[in-house]
Amino acid sequence: MKAEIITYYYSNNYGAVLQAESLKKFVTSNSNYSVTFSKYTPKRLFFREHYKPLLKKNIFHFIQSVKKYFAMKKWKKKNNIEKPIHNKVILNNDLSIYGSDEIWNFSNPFFGYDPFFFGELNSSKKISYAASIGNADIKKITPDQKSRIKQLLSSFYYLSVRDKNSYNFVYEITNRKPDIVVDPIFLTDEEDNNVANLYGTLTGKEYALVYGNYFSEEDQKKIINFCKKNKVELISIGYLNNWIKKNNLNINPDEFKYYVKNAKFVFTSMFHGVMFSVKYNKQFWFTQDPYRKNKLEYFLDYLNLKPQFLNSSNNLDKLINYEPINGNLSKWIEFSKKNLLNQLNSKRL
C-alpha cells in the first residue's frame, strides 16, 4: 500500500523539514504503507525558501545565506529527499495525508490559496494531520474560496489541525470539529545523530541559544544581561543577529536539534523553537512574533507556558517545572497517536 504526505517537505526551515520527516517516520514505522512526499511545491514558495534569502546587499549577510543554503542542500541529499516539482499531478494513492505546516494558509503571499493542498486532483482516501492556516484571518476568505474549500474538505475521512485558529476555520467552513493534535515532532523518539562539525560548540562551555530574529532592543538587553549573570555563552543559529557575537547559520536540521538539546537556556521567536524546547525540557523564553501568534497560542495555553513570554518575564531565574507539563503533554501525544493510528489502520469505505 502507498501513502503520500502532502506538505512543504523541501523547505529550508529547520522545523518544516523536521516535522515532515517525523510524520513520515511515524507512518512508516506504524503501518504497512510505503510512504513518500507529494513533490509538488508552488514556485513562489520555492523561490521564497531557496533564492530570496540569497538576495542580500551586504556581502557578509550574503555569505552567511549561501552557507545555510548549501548546508541544507547537503542534508537533503544525504537523507534522500527528492527535489520538488512545480506542476500539479493527479494523486491516486491508498492514503493521502495533508499536513503538517501552513498548507491551508489562504492569505500568505507565498503559500496563497491553492486548492491542491485542500484535496483537489485527488481520488485517494484523504486525511489531515496537524494542518494549519497560520496567521490567516477567517473573515478575509472570499465566498468562492469558502465554497470550494467546503466542497473539498467534505471528502476528507478525518480532519485534524494543530491550533485553535485552524480549528475555528475548519468548523466554520465544514461544520465538522477537527481534532487538535500535537506537532509531528512529538510523534517520534530521537535517535543519536552524527553531528561532528559543530564549529566550536563542543567546548564544554554552557550556552544560551537564540533561534529567530524577532527581538526588540529591550529583549536583546534582557537576554545579554541574563547570559552575563549566568555566565553562559550566547549563540545564535539559523538567523543572523548582529547583537550576538557568535552566529552560526551553516548548520543542518540534525545539528539544529543538537544545539537545542544541549543548550542551557533557549530564547526563540520561532514556532519550532518552542516545540523543540518543550520536547527537550529546556528552560526557554519566547517573543511574540505576530506572524506566529495564532500557531503558538493553543499550545502555550494548553501547557500553561504563557509565563515564558519574554516581555512579561520579570524574573528570568524562575525555572519551568516540567513535571505537570510532561504529564499533560504525554496525554495529548497519546490522543494524537491513537487517532492517527486509527486512520492508518482503517480501511477505505
XYZ file of C-alpha atoms in Angstrom:
349
model
C 0.000 0.000 0.000
C 1.137 3.526 -0.747
C 0.679 6.665 1.314
C 1.663 10.149 0.238
C 2.203 13.161 2.502
C 1.173 16.494 1.055
C 3.148 19.247 2.757
C 6.028 21.701 2.286
C 8.632 18.987 2.687
C 11.536 20.681 0.837
C 11.766 23.837 2.923
C 14.951 25.487 4.153
C 13.296 25.998 7.537
C 14.533 23.507 10.138
C 11.156 22.976 11.771
C 9.345 22.478 8.469
C 11.610 19.683 7.247
C 11.851 18.025 10.661
C 8.083 17.905 11.179
C 7.664 16.448 7.689
C 10.314 13.794 8.320
C 8.826 12.968 11.745
C 5.374 12.405 10.270
C 6.837 10.205 7.543
C 8.825 8.216 10.094
C 5.802 7.657 12.336
C 3.540 6.496 9.496
C 6.262 4.224 8.087
C 7.005 2.672 11.490
C 3.372 2.132 12.466
C 1.740 0.900 9.275
C 2.233 -1.212 6.179
C 2.304 1.840 3.951
C 5.172 2.758 1.686
C 5.399 6.485 2.404
C 6.541 9.268 0.097
C 6.071 13.018 -0.156
C 3.982 14.602 -2.874
C 6.640 16.509 -4.808
C 4.505 19.480 -5.792
C 5.684 22.812 -4.335
C 4.417 26.206 -5.549
C 7.038 28.222 -7.442
C 6.556 31.276 -5.230
C 7.197 29.259 -2.077
C 10.261 27.582 -3.568
C 11.678 30.975 -4.538
C 10.982 32.405 -1.074
C 12.661 29.462 0.651
C 15.697 28.949 -1.569
C 16.566 32.066 -3.526
C 15.125 35.116 -1.767
C 17.461 34.682 1.265
C 20.410 34.954 -1.141
C 19.370 38.411 -2.352
C 21.461 40.323 0.166
C 23.229 43.629 -0.494
C 25.536 43.140 2.479
C 28.314 40.765 1.415
C 28.627 39.222 4.890
C 24.898 38.511 5.017
C 25.102 37.027 1.521
C 27.929 34.677 2.512
C 26.006 33.504 5.582
C 22.896 32.829 3.494
C 24.929 30.861 0.950
C 26.413 28.744 3.730
C 22.977 27.880 5.079
C 21.692 27.124 1.577
C 24.428 24.566 0.913
C 24.224 23.046 4.410
C 20.511 22.380 3.860
C 21.073 21.094 0.331
C 23.729 18.639 1.517
C 21.488 17.381 4.329
C 18.548 16.802 1.976
C 20.741 14.865 -0.422
C 22.130 12.742 2.414
C 18.574 11.938 3.569
C 17.362 11.139 0.027
C 14.839 13.980 -0.018
C 13.896 14.441 -3.653
C 13.702 17.830 -5.306
C 10.180 19.218 -5.748
C 8.282 19.839 -8.946
C 6.101 22.845 -9.738
C 3.423 21.140 -11.817
C 0.376 19.700 -10.106
C -0.238 15.999 -10.613
C -3.284 13.810 -10.075
C -2.950 11.778 -6.887
C -4.312 8.262 -6.606
C -2.773 6.557 -3.570
C -4.211 4.277 -0.947
C -3.908 7.148 1.534
C -3.106 10.856 1.336
C -2.080 12.744 4.484
C -2.320 16.536 4.373
C -0.054 18.374 6.802
C 1.647 19.371 8.925
C 2.596 23.027 8.265
C 0.612 26.001 6.985
C -0.652 24.261 3.866
C -4.086 25.879 4.360
C -2.843 29.451 4.807
C -5.009 31.008 2.094
C -3.770 34.576 2.677
C 0.008 34.144 2.716
C 1.593 35.768 -0.377
C 3.966 32.821 -0.849
C 1.612 29.981 0.062
C -1.615 31.541 -1.130
C -4.892 29.774 -1.696
C -4.053 26.562 -3.531
C -6.896 24.020 -3.918
C -4.292 21.273 -4.390
C -3.491 21.392 -0.659
C -7.179 21.046 0.187
C -7.529 17.809 -1.788
C -8.046 18.859 -5.397
C -6.900 16.342 -8.046
C -7.003 13.522 -5.511
C -9.220 10.455 -5.516
C -7.383 8.807 -2.592
C -8.601 8.350 0.924
C -7.738 11.745 2.405
C -6.983 12.742 5.991
C -5.260 15.750 7.529
C -2.771 15.709 10.373
C -1.887 18.932 12.225
C -2.659 21.147 9.252
C -2.676 24.888 9.878
C -3.895 28.142 8.375
C -1.169 30.036 10.227
C -1.962 33.713 10.638
C -4.773 33.789 8.052
C -7.877 35.758 9.011
C -11.015 33.664 8.517
C -13.042 36.838 7.878
C -10.970 37.626 4.783
C -11.688 34.431 2.870
C -13.644 35.046 -0.327
C -17.063 33.420 -0.902
C -15.690 31.417 -3.838
C -12.764 30.134 -1.814
C -15.048 29.236 1.081
C -17.403 27.317 -1.180
C -14.607 25.404 -2.896
C -12.796 24.577 0.349
C -16.036 23.299 1.884
C -16.551 21.033 -1.100
C -13.000 19.695 -0.968
C -12.756 19.159 2.791
C -16.102 17.368 2.843
C -14.388 14.432 1.131
C -11.806 14.007 3.925
C -12.262 10.937 6.133
C -10.554 12.599 9.079
C -9.579 16.187 9.915
C -7.060 17.337 12.486
C -5.263 20.632 12.997
C -2.596 21.927 15.366
C -4.021 25.231 16.613
C -7.280 26.896 17.603
C -7.323 29.338 14.677
C -7.257 26.403 12.253
C -9.900 24.586 14.317
C -12.245 27.574 14.007
C -11.571 27.756 10.290
C -12.444 24.093 9.655
C -15.508 24.238 11.900
C -16.860 27.375 10.233
C -16.254 26.033 6.725
C -17.404 22.425 7.187
C -19.382 22.333 10.452
C -17.039 19.493 11.469
C -14.980 19.622 14.660
C -11.409 18.614 13.867
C -9.090 17.179 16.491
C -6.329 19.462 17.722
C -3.214 17.292 17.732
C 0.463 17.679 18.579
C 3.061 18.739 16.077
C 4.620 15.680 14.354
C 7.964 16.183 16.117
C 6.298 14.792 19.251
C 5.261 11.571 17.486
C 8.764 10.152 17.231
C 11.605 9.467 19.627
C 15.011 10.977 18.994
C 17.922 8.940 17.761
C 21.584 9.872 18.147
C 22.639 11.733 15.039
C 26.132 12.211 13.684
C 26.761 15.895 14.255
C 30.539 16.009 14.159
C 31.023 19.517 12.779
C 29.553 21.988 15.231
C 32.066 24.815 14.842
C 33.308 25.154 18.372
C 30.137 24.352 20.297
C 31.675 21.194 21.754
C 33.994 23.140 24.021
C 32.397 22.174 27.298
C 31.009 25.673 27.797
C 27.379 26.148 28.771
C 25.471 28.291 26.319
C 22.183 30.074 25.804
C 20.710 29.563 22.358
C 18.905 32.204 20.311
C 16.735 30.934 17.453
C 14.836 33.545 15.472
C 15.252 37.258 14.813
C 12.172 38.928 16.316
C 13.718 40.554 19.378
C 13.250 44.170 20.450
C 16.179 46.204 21.807
C 14.738 45.663 25.262
C 14.599 41.895 24.641
C 18.188 41.919 23.444
C 19.439 43.735 26.536
C 17.468 41.405 28.777
C 18.980 38.321 27.106
C 22.539 39.688 27.148
C 22.333 40.656 30.838
C 20.805 37.279 31.705
C 23.675 35.438 29.998
C 26.300 37.585 31.728
C 24.662 36.948 35.085
C 24.539 33.194 34.489
C 27.994 33.068 32.865
C 26.854 31.330 29.709
C 27.958 31.893 26.140
C 25.376 33.365 23.763
C 24.932 31.661 20.378
C 22.507 32.416 17.544
C 21.637 29.785 14.948
C 19.618 29.838 11.740
C 19.240 33.620 11.681
C 21.808 36.381 11.751
C 21.562 38.550 14.874
C 24.123 41.361 14.843
C 23.792 41.893 18.607
C 25.246 38.428 19.212
C 28.957 37.758 18.666
C 28.601 34.117 17.692
C 26.208 33.386 14.807
C 26.061 30.012 13.093
C 23.894 29.699 10.015
C 25.919 26.893 8.500
C 24.103 24.037 10.213
C 21.686 21.327 9.122
C 18.467 20.141 10.821
C 20.223 17.419 12.829
C 22.677 19.984 14.149
C 19.780 22.313 14.920
C 18.277 19.654 17.181
C 21.659 19.108 18.819
C 22.040 22.819 19.567
C 18.612 22.956 21.219
C 19.023 19.692 23.089
C 22.340 20.735 24.636
C 21.527 24.375 25.396
C 21.345 25.562 28.979
C 18.694 28.126 28.014
C 16.748 28.942 24.838
C 15.376 32.268 23.600
C 13.230 31.986 20.500
C 10.684 33.722 18.308
C 10.055 30.616 16.200
C 7.250 28.053 16.412
C 9.573 25.053 16.370
C 11.972 26.806 18.701
C 9.211 26.479 21.280
C 8.258 22.950 20.191
C 11.771 21.514 20.486
C 12.458 23.423 23.714
C 9.454 21.716 25.300
C 10.332 18.344 23.805
C 13.800 18.536 25.355
C 12.527 20.115 28.602
C 14.603 23.259 28.143
C 14.338 26.416 30.191
C 13.138 28.758 27.462
C 11.517 32.130 26.782
C 9.785 33.298 23.631
C 8.949 36.574 21.952
C 5.531 37.207 20.448
C 6.120 37.351 16.703
C 2.673 38.407 15.333
C 3.041 36.019 12.403
C 3.314 33.022 14.724
C 0.921 34.111 17.467
C -2.037 32.031 16.223
C 0.069 28.918 15.765
C 1.519 29.038 19.273
C -1.397 30.259 21.374
C -3.249 26.972 21.903
C -0.054 25.052 22.662
C 1.064 27.617 25.234
C -2.386 27.784 26.829
C -2.802 24.017 26.974
C 0.541 23.503 28.719
C 0.374 26.697 30.815
C 3.530 28.121 29.250
C 2.443 31.696 28.587
C 4.509 32.948 31.574
C 7.545 32.216 29.361
C 6.655 35.238 27.232
C 9.901 37.242 27.363
C 8.296 40.670 27.621
C 6.317 39.651 30.700
C 9.121 37.662 32.348
C 10.337 39.899 35.149
C 12.164 37.059 36.852
C 14.114 35.024 34.294
C 15.604 32.931 37.059
C 12.268 31.261 37.784
C 12.584 27.785 36.258
C 9.890 25.810 34.461
C 8.545 22.825 36.373
C 8.220 20.217 33.618
C 6.532 17.517 35.714
C 2.920 18.701 35.177
C 3.728 19.872 31.648
C 5.095 16.474 30.628
C 2.069 14.772 32.160
C -0.388 16.827 30.107
C 1.767 16.622 27.001
C 2.021 12.819 27.254
C -1.784 12.527 27.293
C -2.027 14.844 24.278
C 0.601 12.828 22.399
C -1.211 9.565 23.093
C -4.503 11.107 21.946
C -2.839 12.284 18.730
C -1.131 8.968 18.045
C -4.288 6.970 18.717
C -6.393 8.983 16.285
C -3.760 8.916 13.565
C -3.224 5.164 14.019
C -6.974 4.599 13.733
C -6.855 6.235 10.317
C -3.770 4.302 9.230
C -5.353 1.003 10.170
C -8.899 1.615 8.969
C -9.921 0.532 5.509
C -11.275 2.916 2.943
C -15.051 2.775 2.756
